[in-house]
């Protein structure tokens, strides 16, 4: 039984779009093979029906032989039943192939985005990611959908050509030569169609990225009245998408017209030629009927060839765009020969700033520049390269998975995902995981739960937009605490809450993390006063250390920073 999503989507071949499509085919060859077999049975049974019909006319109707007539009618019935059964099963398998192909692509995209993390926006626009997960995944799935019919069309054409050549060499030659020529009229349009599909895809990705960026900054736009500027820009981008889509549709309509008109002319020509041969006595009446049925049936393979050309062109464009994203590599990767991780309870040291974090300490970092504090947090979690050591061993030489397991960094703008509040607190297990009630109590977030209609089971929209800034910050802090990592790095975790709530969080955070290493980037006196030690960071370097009260007394620049100059 097929279950989606797939347990393991695999490692794709990203050297080119066509190689990616071939990799997809290889990885689901079994359902594709079943689909091809059913496609051959489906079209093959249709291809043989004209022959059975002609034999029924010649051996049954023309001669008055009821036994022969019944025999061939039985053959027709059997072929019809086979066509019906195989057609139903073929369609079901085609849908399965579509779902597997598109779902595998979406899973690969999701895995790549999760693997790249924040780096994904540096190499790919958010609109391109959305288009890849939607349009591109569907285009690739549709190519797999049509594969079975394509192979069936080829097999049925070969079977019909063989029957016609054996019955009437003239008509057989017309079919054998004529059909490839008809397909040849379609071939020159495939390349231009692919180019127009590519142009449309690029324009669509740019417009989607513009829309996504605008939604993210809508509040800022409204703040200075920039809505009209955006509307004008988006109208222009949307117009370019529309123009590209019309150009693509114009060529697609030409293909659609050829798909109907060319086979129709071919049917007329074969029928006329067959009628002339019947009048001359070269072929029988039954063979004439069969030839007409063959010509009419050949419309289906010809339409399938056109459909394949169109869908393959769209899939190639989508795959080319897709592999560019899947081929991106993280800037932070495992060392070639990683060192064994130190045992639990190791010092964490940032060489460039001079910060030393002892195991089990609650350390606060007060920085004159918030940017420098954020950069320090990124170095401590190895989200950027830096001279950081854990237990005396360079962090860059340790296995990245081990670093992620032992060190958790929660930045100043954490993301909440759409889903229930309980889902947002359900973190990957790293050993001990704290219960939601415990972390919500520690972050003074009980009012958040009480204010939701279904408590922890309440659904949150994307980014937790239904919550206030302070509520989102407390939920994000609770999520970071849930993992209970050996080392937790927090960047301004209380900047959006009031002083009373901040005081409660500072006290409970210190108690909850007792015995675990915690580093908090903050200039809040309420948090600084609860720290075991405070490091004062100036121009990226620790210039003073001590308790909050000691630094207030002995370090005037620190006092000016945390009191906002009020002491003067």
XYZ file of C-alpha atoms in Angstrom:
568
model
C 0.000 0.000 0.000
C 1.395 3.389 -1.024
C 1.858 5.851 1.817
C 2.710 9.501 1.312
C 4.876 11.285 2.195
C 7.622 8.840 1.261
C 9.771 7.510 4.090
C 12.907 8.493 2.151
C 12.676 10.585 -1.049
C 16.304 9.747 -1.907
C 19.256 11.791 -3.142
C 18.465 13.359 -6.526
C 20.714 13.763 -9.551
C 20.969 17.549 -9.855
C 23.457 17.787 -12.713
C 20.679 18.895 -15.075
C 16.921 18.995 -15.355
C 16.749 16.016 -17.701
C 19.006 13.969 -15.419
C 16.684 14.799 -12.531
C 13.668 13.590 -14.523
C 15.489 10.361 -15.380
C 16.397 9.928 -11.704
C 12.708 10.269 -10.802
C 11.840 7.598 -13.377
C 14.481 5.202 -12.038
C 13.295 5.639 -8.465
C 9.689 4.713 -9.217
C 10.217 2.266 -12.050
C 7.934 -0.348 -10.518
C 4.690 1.680 -10.575
C 5.776 3.131 -13.902
C 6.301 -0.366 -15.305
C 2.832 -1.385 -14.107
C 1.410 1.756 -15.713
C 3.210 1.024 -18.975
C 1.910 -2.562 -19.014
C -1.644 -1.355 -18.431
C -1.183 1.379 -21.018
C -0.090 -1.188 -23.589
C -3.077 -3.417 -22.765
C -5.432 -0.439 -22.907
C -4.282 0.943 -26.247
C -3.376 -2.476 -27.656
C -6.906 -3.775 -27.081
C -8.279 -0.719 -28.859
C -5.832 -1.220 -31.721
C -6.961 -4.832 -32.234
C -10.679 -4.057 -32.208
C -10.769 -2.815 -35.843
C -9.116 -6.073 -36.972
C -11.722 -8.124 -35.098
C -14.489 -5.940 -36.550
C -13.196 -6.438 -40.089
C -12.973 -10.196 -39.605
C -16.535 -10.266 -38.238
C -17.770 -8.497 -41.383
C -15.771 -10.591 -43.849
C -16.183 -14.046 -42.288
C -19.556 -13.577 -40.609
C -21.710 -10.922 -42.282
C -20.494 -11.286 -45.872
C -20.650 -15.107 -45.843
C -23.664 -15.487 -43.540
C -21.667 -17.688 -41.166
C -23.332 -17.151 -37.780
C -20.741 -19.182 -35.899
C -17.901 -17.069 -37.253
C -19.910 -13.922 -36.586
C -20.554 -14.937 -32.980
C -16.924 -15.947 -32.542
C -15.608 -12.594 -33.701
C -18.290 -10.720 -31.777
C -17.053 -12.585 -28.699
C -13.523 -11.462 -29.518
C -14.776 -7.862 -29.790
C -16.552 -8.201 -26.457
C -13.422 -9.594 -24.826
C -11.296 -6.776 -26.236
C -13.852 -4.245 -25.018
C -13.850 -5.700 -21.518
C -10.041 -5.773 -21.513
C -9.943 -2.170 -22.672
C -12.380 -1.108 -19.940
C -10.605 -2.922 -17.120
C -7.104 -1.935 -18.198
C -8.247 1.662 -18.783
C -9.608 1.983 -15.250
C -6.511 0.416 -13.708
C -4.197 2.458 -15.962
C -5.817 5.682 -14.816
C -5.476 4.701 -11.154
C -1.799 3.836 -11.604
C -1.260 7.058 -13.580
C -2.620 9.049 -10.643
C -0.339 7.093 -8.298
C 2.676 7.908 -10.491
C 1.659 11.569 -10.559
C 1.322 11.671 -6.779
C 4.622 9.873 -6.149
C 6.550 12.106 -8.563
C 5.109 15.394 -7.340
C 5.236 14.370 -3.667
C 8.860 13.208 -3.981
C 9.763 16.553 -5.515
C 7.973 18.479 -2.773
C 9.686 16.404 -0.080
C 13.083 17.038 -1.646
C 12.335 20.755 -1.702
C 11.184 20.737 1.919
C 14.288 18.831 2.992
C 16.559 21.186 1.070
C 14.916 24.293 2.518
C 15.159 22.842 6.031
C 18.785 21.877 5.434
C 19.783 25.298 4.098
C 17.850 27.097 6.812
C 18.250 30.865 6.720
C 20.737 30.523 3.853
C 17.977 29.522 1.425
C 16.810 33.113 0.956
C 20.325 34.151 -0.003
C 20.303 31.901 -3.084
C 16.610 31.603 -3.986
C 13.675 34.002 -3.807
C 10.759 32.901 -1.654
C 8.460 33.164 -4.676
C 10.610 30.678 -6.601
C 10.380 28.219 -3.712
C 6.601 28.495 -3.645
C 6.381 28.084 -7.425
C 8.722 25.088 -7.321
C 6.634 23.338 -4.673
C 3.415 23.993 -6.594
C 3.737 24.467 -10.359
C 7.060 22.698 -10.908
C 6.160 19.644 -8.822
C 2.875 19.295 -10.727
C 4.615 19.596 -14.109
C 7.005 16.800 -13.198
C 4.173 14.630 -11.901
C 2.162 15.151 -15.094
C 5.055 13.884 -17.194
C 5.016 10.628 -15.233
C 1.235 10.513 -15.613
C 1.430 10.501 -19.424
C 4.309 7.988 -19.633
C 2.089 4.888 -19.689
C -0.117 6.252 -22.477
C 2.958 7.300 -24.447
C 4.440 3.801 -24.432
C 1.010 2.335 -25.175
C 0.662 4.708 -28.119
C 4.005 3.573 -29.546
C 3.168 -0.119 -29.160
C -0.303 0.297 -30.665
C 1.113 2.234 -33.624
C 3.640 -0.524 -34.316
C 0.883 -3.155 -34.076
C -1.415 -1.265 -36.447
C 1.405 -0.643 -38.912
C 2.257 -4.352 -38.922
C -1.403 -5.347 -39.511
C -1.850 -2.797 -42.292
C 1.368 -3.744 -44.072
C 0.408 -7.433 -43.993
C -3.097 -6.641 -45.288
C -2.424 -3.823 -47.727
C 1.157 -2.761 -48.365
C -0.041 0.533 -49.839
C -2.096 1.536 -46.796
C 0.554 0.153 -44.490
C 3.197 2.286 -46.163
C 0.968 5.359 -45.836
C 0.623 4.783 -42.085
C 4.256 3.816 -41.468
C 5.531 6.873 -43.350
C 2.695 9.300 -42.674
C 2.521 9.123 -38.887
C 6.218 9.939 -38.311
C 5.861 12.814 -40.781
C 2.875 14.121 -38.843
C 4.830 13.889 -35.611
C 7.635 15.742 -37.381
C 5.319 18.703 -37.921
C 4.968 18.976 -34.155
C 8.656 18.614 -33.271
C 9.815 22.091 -34.427
C 7.314 23.708 -32.026
C 8.625 21.949 -28.925
C 11.804 24.027 -28.516
C 10.032 27.412 -28.852
C 7.360 26.166 -26.435
C 10.035 25.185 -23.924
C 11.650 28.630 -24.226
C 8.319 30.370 -23.676
C 7.535 28.097 -20.726
C 10.891 29.045 -19.233
C 10.252 32.762 -19.704
C 6.795 32.487 -18.172
C 8.208 30.521 -15.219
C 10.838 33.205 -14.564
C 8.282 36.009 -14.692
C 5.926 34.085 -12.401
C 8.721 33.454 -9.882
C 9.673 37.145 -9.840
C 6.063 38.251 -9.317
C 5.547 35.665 -6.569
C 8.722 36.789 -4.814
C 7.572 40.410 -4.979
C 4.206 39.480 -3.492
C 5.803 37.401 -0.712
C 8.241 40.171 0.205
C 5.457 42.715 0.269
C 3.249 40.611 2.529
C 6.174 40.277 4.922
C 6.712 44.054 4.979
C 3.104 45.187 4.617
C 3.080 46.934 7.984
C 6.177 48.920 7.045
C 4.688 49.803 3.650
C 1.579 51.175 5.287
C 3.702 53.129 7.735
C 5.075 55.450 5.039
C 2.253 55.123 2.501
C 4.047 52.829 0.096
C 1.013 50.780 -0.914
C 0.507 52.694 -4.175
C 4.150 52.239 -5.190
C 3.872 48.498 -4.600
C 0.576 48.252 -6.488
C 2.146 49.934 -9.509
C 5.203 47.677 -9.385
C 3.134 44.538 -8.928
C 0.774 45.572 -11.727
C 3.786 45.854 -14.032
C 5.171 42.472 -12.927
C 1.739 40.873 -13.238
C 1.386 42.300 -16.732
C 4.703 40.738 -17.713
C 3.479 37.376 -16.399
C 0.252 37.772 -18.361
C 2.140 38.650 -21.561
C 4.454 35.651 -21.155
C 1.464 33.394 -20.435
C -0.353 34.624 -23.555
C 2.734 33.959 -25.695
C 2.971 30.457 -24.244
C -0.747 29.844 -24.692
C -0.597 31.036 -28.297
C 1.972 28.392 -29.151
C 0.123 25.783 -27.084
C -3.065 26.573 -28.992
C -1.177 25.972 -32.229
C -0.104 22.592 -30.919
C -3.681 21.852 -29.849
C -4.947 22.791 -33.304
C -2.380 20.529 -34.941
C -3.334 17.833 -32.467
C -6.861 17.833 -33.895
C -6.422 19.050 -37.462
C -3.442 17.005 -38.631
C -4.781 13.630 -37.441
C -8.164 14.559 -38.931
C -6.642 15.177 -42.336
C -4.747 11.934 -42.007
C -7.973 10.044 -41.249
C -9.624 11.586 -44.303
C -6.665 10.636 -46.510
C -6.467 7.038 -45.281
C -10.243 6.631 -45.601
C -10.253 7.991 -49.150
C -7.369 5.745 -50.154
C -9.020 2.723 -48.524
C -12.285 3.447 -50.349
C -10.472 3.600 -53.679
C -8.810 0.247 -52.951
C -12.173 -1.281 -51.982
C -13.775 -0.038 -55.208
C -10.927 -1.590 -57.180
C -11.426 -4.870 -55.322
C -7.974 -4.785 -53.757
C -9.399 -4.990 -50.255
C -12.677 -6.313 -48.877
C -15.518 -4.373 -47.280
C -14.490 -5.633 -43.867
C -10.926 -4.509 -44.424
C -12.192 -1.078 -45.517
C -14.166 -0.734 -42.281
C -11.130 -1.895 -40.338
C -8.871 0.588 -42.129
C -11.250 3.426 -41.356
C -11.342 2.362 -37.706
C -7.548 2.187 -37.670
C -7.276 5.677 -39.093
C -9.768 6.999 -36.544
C -7.948 5.227 -33.708
C -4.589 6.669 -34.760
C -5.886 10.062 -33.680
C -5.415 8.914 -30.057
C -1.695 8.025 -30.387
C -1.055 11.199 -32.353
C -2.768 13.330 -29.699
C -0.759 11.472 -27.048
C 2.518 12.259 -28.863
C 1.542 15.952 -28.905
C 0.584 15.891 -25.233
C 3.891 14.260 -24.324
C 5.814 16.939 -26.223
C 3.951 19.703 -24.421
C 4.214 18.179 -20.945
C 7.848 17.187 -21.366
C 8.718 20.756 -22.402
C 7.024 22.134 -19.273
C 8.623 19.471 -17.048
C 12.090 20.174 -18.446
C 11.757 23.869 -17.661
C 10.507 23.074 -14.154
C 13.253 20.520 -13.534
C 15.949 22.950 -14.703
C 14.733 25.516 -12.192
C 14.349 22.905 -9.512
C 17.869 21.484 -9.685
C 19.341 24.953 -9.210
C 17.772 25.023 -5.761
C 18.467 21.378 -4.947
C 22.132 21.805 -5.926
C 22.721 24.589 -3.377
C 25.118 23.644 -0.583
C 25.258 24.918 2.957
C 28.161 27.200 3.753
C 28.472 25.414 7.115
C 29.267 21.729 6.635
C 31.029 18.956 8.502
C 34.811 18.943 8.530
C 36.576 16.354 6.389
C 37.913 14.604 9.491
C 35.716 15.666 12.414
C 37.031 15.347 15.944
C 35.164 13.390 18.608
C 32.871 15.630 20.639
C 33.964 16.443 24.202
C 31.964 14.986 27.071
C 28.997 16.863 28.517
C 29.838 19.766 30.805
C 32.499 21.384 28.597
C 33.497 25.051 28.452
C 32.284 27.115 25.481
C 34.755 29.783 24.365
C 34.615 32.424 21.635
C 38.248 33.242 20.901
C 37.672 36.406 18.858
C 35.581 38.142 21.571
C 37.273 36.559 24.585
C 33.985 35.191 25.968
C 34.342 32.091 28.153
C 31.187 30.295 29.286
C 31.667 27.842 32.122
C 29.437 24.740 32.229
C 26.235 25.259 34.175
C 26.582 29.048 34.267
C 23.858 31.548 33.453
C 25.819 34.113 31.421
C 24.442 37.413 30.165
C 26.149 39.345 27.356
C 25.498 43.100 27.279
C 26.693 44.509 23.961
C 26.908 48.113 22.848
C 25.821 46.925 19.387
C 22.855 44.535 19.019
C 24.305 43.352 15.711
C 27.529 42.267 17.386
C 25.545 40.353 20.009
C 23.606 38.538 17.287
C 26.823 37.706 15.439
C 28.288 36.297 18.654
C 25.210 34.083 19.135
C 25.496 32.823 15.548
C 29.152 31.948 16.118
C 28.407 30.117 19.362
C 25.821 27.973 17.556
C 28.049 27.588 14.481
C 25.617 29.220 12.111
C 28.570 31.240 10.823
C 32.233 30.307 10.888
C 34.245 31.610 13.797
C 36.985 30.773 16.271
C 34.790 28.984 18.823
C 35.821 26.003 20.938
C 33.798 23.495 22.959
C 35.885 21.776 25.616
C 39.029 23.108 23.918
C 38.123 21.562 20.560
C 37.314 23.843 17.616
C 33.577 23.896 16.982
C 34.262 23.796 13.226
C 36.015 20.407 13.645
C 33.128 18.773 15.548
C 30.299 16.888 13.808
C 27.619 19.425 12.888
C 24.807 17.137 14.092
C 26.482 16.953 17.502
C 26.774 20.743 17.647
C 23.093 21.143 16.785
C 22.148 18.568 19.426
C 24.095 20.203 22.221
C 23.774 23.909 21.360
C 20.443 25.556 20.578
C 20.245 29.174 19.429
C 16.978 31.134 19.554
C 17.322 34.370 17.590
C 15.604 37.666 18.279
C 12.976 37.140 15.566
C 11.927 33.492 16.009
C 9.333 31.974 13.682
C 6.082 30.355 14.769
C 4.518 27.917 12.340
C 0.884 27.418 11.422
C -0.637 24.687 13.598
C -1.682 24.176 17.173
C 0.105 25.783 20.085
C 1.033 22.290 21.274
C 2.601 21.534 17.881
C 4.746 24.650 18.126
C 6.065 23.438 21.481
C 6.701 19.891 20.204
C 10.433 20.009 19.437
C 12.675 17.186 18.134
C 13.892 15.133 21.054
C 17.461 15.833 22.200
C 17.301 13.800 25.387
C 15.143 15.214 28.164
C 12.209 17.262 26.873
C 10.360 19.545 29.253
C 6.555 19.411 29.411
C 4.554 22.314 27.894
C 3.136 23.229 31.296
C 6.644 23.614 32.727
C 8.036 25.862 29.991
C 4.856 27.927 29.718
C 5.027 28.576 33.451
C 8.700 29.533 33.180
C 7.967 32.030 30.406
C 4.876 33.491 32.124
C 2.830 32.432 29.103
C -0.148 31.075 30.996
C -2.252 34.016 29.808
C -1.492 33.037 26.206
C -3.018 29.600 26.738
C -5.939 30.998 28.737
C -6.722 33.524 26.002
C -7.032 30.867 23.274
C -10.381 29.111 22.767
C -9.010 25.569 22.907
C -5.908 26.100 25.014
C -2.903 24.133 23.759
C -5.076 22.597 21.008
C -5.892 26.034 19.528
C -4.823 26.610 15.949
C -2.333 29.412 15.290
C -2.129 31.054 11.866
C 1.134 31.406 9.943
C 3.809 33.214 11.984
C 1.392 33.231 14.934
C -0.164 36.467 13.638
C -3.135 36.142 15.996
C -0.799 36.690 18.964
C 0.760 39.937 20.098
C 4.496 40.504 19.770
C 5.087 39.748 23.450
C 2.974 36.581 23.300
C 4.829 35.312 20.225
C 8.153 35.980 21.943
C 7.135 34.048 25.055
C 5.851 31.086 23.032
C 9.104 31.019 21.050
C 11.114 31.125 24.299
C 8.994 28.282 25.695
C 9.734 26.258 22.570
C 13.486 26.786 22.980
C 13.267 25.766 26.633
C 11.284 22.623 25.748
C 14.337 21.084 24.098
C 16.313 21.534 27.326
C 19.679 21.524 25.499
C 23.027 21.360 27.218
C 23.796 24.907 26.005
C 21.050 27.406 25.219
C 21.806 30.743 23.518
C 19.012 33.350 23.615
C 19.112 36.638 21.716
C 16.955 39.339 23.393
C 14.304 36.861 24.610
C 12.294 39.459 26.573
C 12.525 42.611 24.448
C 8.774 42.650 23.614
C 7.316 42.076 27.108
C 6.513 44.518 29.894
C 8.805 44.979 32.903
C 6.619 43.010 35.322
C 6.472 39.985 33.013
C 10.175 40.336 32.220
C 11.059 40.143 35.919
C 9.070 36.938 36.355
C 10.647 35.390 33.240
C 14.162 36.303 34.382
C 13.702 34.648 37.753
C 11.998 31.517 36.425
C 14.411 31.172 33.518
C 17.369 31.177 35.894
C 15.737 28.566 38.119
C 14.634 26.319 35.246
C 18.080 26.319 33.643
C 19.945 25.697 36.880
C 22.784 23.262 36.176
C 22.510 23.834 32.408
C 24.582 26.349 30.451
C 22.676 29.440 29.285
C 23.884 32.495 27.362
C 21.497 35.459 27.049
C 22.176 38.464 24.816
C 20.404 41.341 26.570
C 20.726 44.840 27.997
C 17.729 44.463 30.316
C 18.712 45.145 33.963
C 16.061 42.685 35.128
C 17.687 39.808 33.229
C 21.249 40.964 33.845
C 20.650 41.020 37.601
C 19.747 37.302 37.559
C 22.885 36.234 35.662
C 25.770 34.431 37.373
C 28.157 36.547 35.359
C 27.765 39.405 32.881
C 30.131 39.954 29.955
C 30.300 43.534 28.628
C 30.896 43.475 24.861
C 32.323 46.563 23.153
C 33.257 46.523 19.457
C 32.939 42.739 19.492
C 35.336 42.222 22.413
C 34.606 41.436 26.074
C 36.098 44.372 28.012
C 34.676 43.623 31.443
C 33.132 40.722 33.375
C 31.422 40.420 36.720
C 28.026 40.493 38.311
C 25.511 43.072 37.190
C 25.858 45.050 40.422
C 29.665 44.978 40.306
C 29.717 46.298 36.740
C 27.204 49.009 37.576
C 29.556 50.162 40.295
C 32.915 49.748 38.581
C 32.263 50.179 34.812
C 30.719 53.539 33.791
C 30.234 52.595 30.081
C 28.301 49.520 31.171
C 26.246 51.588 33.571
C 25.396 54.063 30.808
C 24.356 51.240 28.509
C 22.000 49.392 30.829
C 20.524 52.486 32.495
C 20.187 54.355 29.157
C 22.162 57.227 30.626
C 19.648 57.778 33.433
C 22.390 57.681 36.076
C 23.705 60.972 34.788
